[in-house]
Amino acid sequence: MSYQAPIKDMLFVMNELANLDAISALPGCEDATRDTAEAVLEENAKFVSGVIAPLNHAGDKEPSYWHDGQVTTSKGFKEAFRQFGEAGWQGLQHPQEFGGQGLPKLVGTPCVEMLHGANLSFALVALLSDGAIEALLTAGSDAQKATYLAPLVTGKWTGTMNLTEPQAGSDLAAVRTRAEPQGDGTYKVFGTKIFITYGEHDMTENIVHLVLARTPDAPPGVKGISLFIVPKFLVNEDGSLGARNDVQCVSIEHKLGIKASPTAVLQFGDHGGAIGTLVGEENRGLEYMFIMMNAARFGVGMQGIGLAENAYQQAVAFARDRVQSRDVAGSSGPVTIIHHPDVRRMLMSMRAQTEAARALAYVGASYHDIARHHEDEETRAAHHAIYEYLVPVIKGWSTELSENVARDGVQVHGGMGFIEETGAAQHYRDAKILTIYEGTTAIQANDLVGRKTLRDGGKVAQHLIAQVRATGTQLGETEDTAFAAIRQRLEQGAADLEAVVAFVLANAKSDVKAVFAGSVPYLKLAGIVLGGWQMARAALVAQQKLAEGNGDAAFYTAKIATARFFAEHVLVQSGALRAAIVDGHASVLALAEDQF
Ligand SMILES: Cc1cc2nc3c(=O)[nH]c(=O)nc-3n(C[C@H](O)[C@H](O)[C@H](O)COP(=O)(O)OP(=O)(O)OC[C@H]3O[C@@H](n4cnc5c(N)ncnc54)[C@H](O)[C@@H]3O)c2cc1C
């Protein structure tokens, strides 16, 4: 079964929850009308289901391979990327002056989700180019922009992100790669980078590596890291390709999942030094890389949502088809497994979590658009702060749940789920990387606690909790039992999140380990409460549409039922998470190291 983009739900979320109309009223976003957005989504869906999705399973079976420094990507990838670039999909969200379409993030996000849903391995190359483009747009010089942006935006070249080294994974303070100034504005780069996604491939004629390295006088730690552009082929002044640069792919990894995407070990400078140019100022590299990482972290969150959607679709198709056992309430013979309550529970859980994560991410994208385009500086700053709070939640929570969704997808298939031919197992294997790269869930949670909660004294968190409560009040205005159930769980979730934020603020100085013992549960709690909030908002819109007799009644009743399921089965976990964080921190740290 091939992936079908859930366009109806995507449009519902964009229009009704993320308020596309308000986004298209922003200066510079006028083209993003409902009609345009719908046309873009439909065209993108055709492209990904026709060209990209069919390469997913084949790429898993026949991964990219390395030979003598060259990487040959899985069959069909090169041609598909050519079509992807030529059709303008890489440039969807990027500025028109560099060959992009200049559409807001809210319109680009569903397209990103579709691409990841169709084929995670393929979509990664686009995700990394997006990150490189963002970093150069923000911190690149005019000359760097003129040289690199148009080829990246049009998919003529691709970008990479070179952070990780054998001793420097989560801890980038340990980066050792050296960059020595040559006195002519260039640097020579020496070192080894590992795990570099699409660090080498045959899909484009050039690869633009963005590399973290240290200059000779740099201070130790993260304050001494600079960012460099090191292209695979040097670029002449007229934009044509020059000499091959001194960066070699010495191997690629054999992996649990995302097998078609090459993960490279790159050796810089073994033959005299790889020539690079500094991005922005020396020692500010991590700050610039954070721009790229924030874009990529949001993108990895979308990977989780796309993958979860695909796993869900596949499980539903299997459950409709597989006949096994009688109906527990009685039937003349065996029934399709979708009749069994436990299979329903799994399908509802997969569906509800995917829809909640999608809604939260698209609303996050709309905050990003307001932060970038609104005329009023204060409004921009306020939305930027909310978006920044949401990024680790979108990355961490959506990817953690995608693993659970993919696991349930295997379970729905029974034994066939364990057999590679169905594809359910591939989703499960592919999902595992999402909670690791671009910062593990723990690193997202550290970010949520440190930069996003403590730094502003919990201001953004409390602002969001107040909005959740306002939705709770709206739910109370209807007598429907489904809405009462959603309200009860949502209000309890808001109270639990508020208590945890208060705990974090109260204890960060006096007992920092207690706070960080609960950082990942805090991230999950924020995800389920804010995701549950979006589901509640969706239910309210659906109720309104039903009352107006407006639109697809089956879609809206399903929305309300799914929101209720989310409240009763997912939001209900908020109390347990709160208890684990507030009451359970001591036991996390109770054993001495030698007791393990
Ligand atoms: C397939 C793949 C593709 C990748 N692509 C890229 C890429 O394109 N570019 C790139 O630069 N890197 C890439 N990476 C590297 C990836 O980002 C790192 O693997 C990841 O950040 C984790 O670092 P690590 O592997 O060194 O694990 P470690 O940092 O050693 O972490 C091990 C464990 O310790 C925990 N831990 C570490 N520090 C802390 C802390 N402060 N608080 C709490 N827990 C902590 C982690 O959460 C984890 O559970 C890729 C990795 C893989 C496997």
Coordinates of N, CA, C and O and ligand atoms in Angstrom, one line a residue, residues 124 128 160-172 193-198 253 255 257-258 261 263 433 435-443 446 516 519, ligand 1:
L124 N 15.3 13.4 3.6 CA 16.4 14.0 4.4 C 17.3 14.9 3.6 O 17.8 15.9 4.2
L128 N 18.1 18.8 4.9 CA 19.4 19.4 5.2 C 19.7 20.6 4.4 O 20.3 21.6 4.8
T160 N 24.7 20.2 3.6 CA 24.8 19.2 4.7 C 25.1 20.0 6.0 O 25.4 21.2 5.9
M161 N 25.1 19.3 7.1 CA 25.3 19.9 8.4 C 26.4 19.0 9.1 O 26.1 17.9 9.4
N162 N 27.6 19.6 9.2 CA 28.7 18.9 9.8 C 29.0 19.3 11.2 O 29.8 20.2 11.4
L163 N 28.3 18.7 12.1 CA 28.6 19.0 13.6 C 29.4 17.8 14.2 O 30.4 18.1 14.8
T164 N 28.8 16.6 14.0 CA 29.3 15.5 14.9 C 30.7 15.0 14.6 O 31.1 14.9 13.4
E165 N 31.4 14.7 15.6 CA 32.7 14.1 15.5 C 32.7 12.9 16.5 O 31.8 12.8 17.4
P166 N 33.7 12.0 16.4 CA 33.6 10.8 17.3 C 33.5 11.2 18.8 O 32.7 10.6 19.5
Q167 N 34.1 12.3 19.2 CA 34.1 12.6 20.6 C 33.1 13.7 20.9 O 32.9 14.2 22.0
A168 N 32.4 14.2 19.9 CA 31.5 15.4 20.0 C 30.1 15.0 19.4 O 30.0 15.2 18.2
G169 N 29.2 14.5 20.2 CA 27.8 14.2 19.7 C 26.9 15.2 20.3 O 26.7 16.4 19.8
S170 N 26.2 14.9 21.4 CA 25.3 15.8 22.0 C 26.1 17.1 22.5 O 25.6 18.2 22.6
D171 N 27.4 16.8 22.8 CA 28.2 17.9 23.4 C 29.1 18.5 22.4 O 30.3 18.1 22.1
L172 N 28.6 19.6 21.8 CA 29.4 20.2 20.7 C 30.6 21.0 21.2 O 31.5 21.4 20.4
K193 N 34.6 14.3 10.5 CA 33.2 14.5 10.9 C 32.5 13.1 10.6 O 32.8 12.5 9.6
I194 N 31.7 12.7 11.6 CA 31.0 11.4 11.4 C 29.5 11.6 11.3 O 29.0 12.7 11.7
F195 N 28.8 10.6 10.8 CA 27.3 10.6 10.7 C 26.8 11.7 9.9 O 25.7 12.3 10.2
I196 N 27.4 12.1 8.8 CA 27.0 13.2 8.0 C 26.0 12.8 6.9 O 26.4 12.1 6.0
T197 N 24.7 13.2 7.1 CA 23.7 12.7 6.3 C 23.8 13.4 4.9 O 24.0 14.6 4.8
Y198 N 23.8 12.5 3.9 CA 24.1 12.9 2.5 C 25.4 13.7 2.4 O 25.5 14.6 1.5
E253 N 27.7 4.5 6.7 CA 27.3 3.6 7.8 C 26.3 2.5 7.3 O 25.5 2.8 6.4
K255 N 23.0 0.8 8.6 CA 22.1 1.3 9.7 C 20.8 0.4 9.9 O 20.5 -0.4 9.1
G257 N 17.8 1.7 10.1 CA 16.7 2.3 9.2 C 17.2 3.4 8.3 O 18.5 3.5 8.2
I258 N 16.3 4.1 7.7 CA 16.6 5.1 6.7 C 17.9 4.7 5.9 O 18.8 5.5 5.7
S261 N 19.4 6.6 2.7 CA 20.1 7.9 2.9 C 21.5 7.6 3.3 O 21.7 6.9 4.4
T263 N 24.9 8.0 5.2 CA 25.4 8.6 6.4 C 26.9 8.5 6.4 O 27.5 7.4 6.6
I433 N 15.5 6.5 14.4 CA 16.5 7.5 14.4 C 16.0 8.9 14.8 O 16.7 9.8 15.2
T435 N 14.3 10.1 17.1 CA 14.4 10.6 18.5 C 15.9 10.8 18.9 O 16.3 11.1 20.0
I436 N 16.8 10.5 17.9 CA 18.2 10.6 18.2 C 18.9 11.8 17.5 O 19.5 12.6 18.1
Y437 N 18.7 11.8 16.1 CA 19.5 12.9 15.4 C 18.8 14.3 15.6 O 17.7 14.4 16.0
E438 N 19.6 15.3 15.2 CA 19.2 16.7 15.5 C 19.0 16.9 17.0 O 18.2 17.8 17.4
G439 N 19.7 16.2 17.8 CA 19.6 16.3 19.2 C 18.6 15.3 19.7 O 17.4 15.2 19.3
T440 N 19.1 14.4 20.6 CA 18.2 13.4 21.2 C 17.0 14.0 21.9 O 17.0 15.2 22.2
T441 N 16.0 13.2 22.3 CA 14.9 13.7 23.1 C 15.4 14.4 24.3 O 14.9 15.5 24.7
A442 N 16.4 13.8 25.0 CA 16.9 14.4 26.2 C 17.5 15.8 25.9 O 17.4 16.8 26.7
I443 N 18.1 16.0 24.8 CA 18.7 17.3 24.4 C 17.6 18.3 24.1 O 17.7 19.5 24.5
N446 N 16.3 19.3 27.5 CA 17.2 20.2 28.2 C 17.0 21.6 27.6 O 17.0 22.6 28.4
F516 N 16.1 18.2 36.1 CA 16.5 17.5 34.9 C 16.2 16.0 34.9 O 16.1 15.4 33.8
S519 N 13.0 16.1 32.9 CA 13.0 17.0 31.7 C 12.2 16.3 30.6 O 11.4 17.0 29.9
Ligands
LIG1 C1 21.7 8.2 10.8 C2 22.3 9.4 11.5 C3 22.3 10.6 10.8 C4 22.9 11.7 11.4 N1 23.1 12.9 10.6 C5 23.9 13.8 11.1 C6 24.2 15.0 10.3 O1 23.8 15.1 9.2 N2 25.1 15.9 10.8 C7 25.6 15.8 12.1 O2 26.4 16.6 12.5 N3 25.3 14.7 12.9 C8 24.4 13.8 12.4 N4 24.1 12.7 13.2 C9 24.6 12.6 14.6 C10 23.5 12.8 15.6 O3 23.1 14.1 15.6 C11 24.1 12.3 17.0 O4 24.2 10.9 16.9 C12 23.2 12.7 18.1 O5 23.2 14.1 18.3 C13 23.6 12.1 19.4 O6 25.0 12.2 19.6 P1 25.8 10.8 20.0 O7 25.5 9.8 18.9 O8 27.2 11.2 20.1 O9 25.2 10.3 21.3 P2 25.7 10.9 22.8 O10 25.8 12.3 22.8 O11 26.9 10.1 23.2 O12 24.4 10.4 23.6 C14 24.2 9.1 24.2 C15 23.1 9.2 25.2 O13 23.4 10.1 26.3 C16 22.4 11.1 26.4 N5 23.0 12.4 26.7 C17 24.1 13.0 26.2 N6 24.3 14.2 26.7 C18 23.2 14.4 27.5 C19 22.8 15.5 28.3 N7 23.5 16.6 28.4 N8 21.7 15.4 29.1 C20 20.9 14.3 29.0 N9 21.3 13.2 28.3 C21 22.4 13.3 27.5 C22 21.7 11.1 25.0 O14 20.4 11.6 25.1 C23 21.8 9.7 24.6 O15 20.7 9.0 25.2 C24 23.5 11.6 12.7 C25 23.4 10.4 13.4 C26 22.8 9.3 12.8 C27 22.8 8.0 13.5

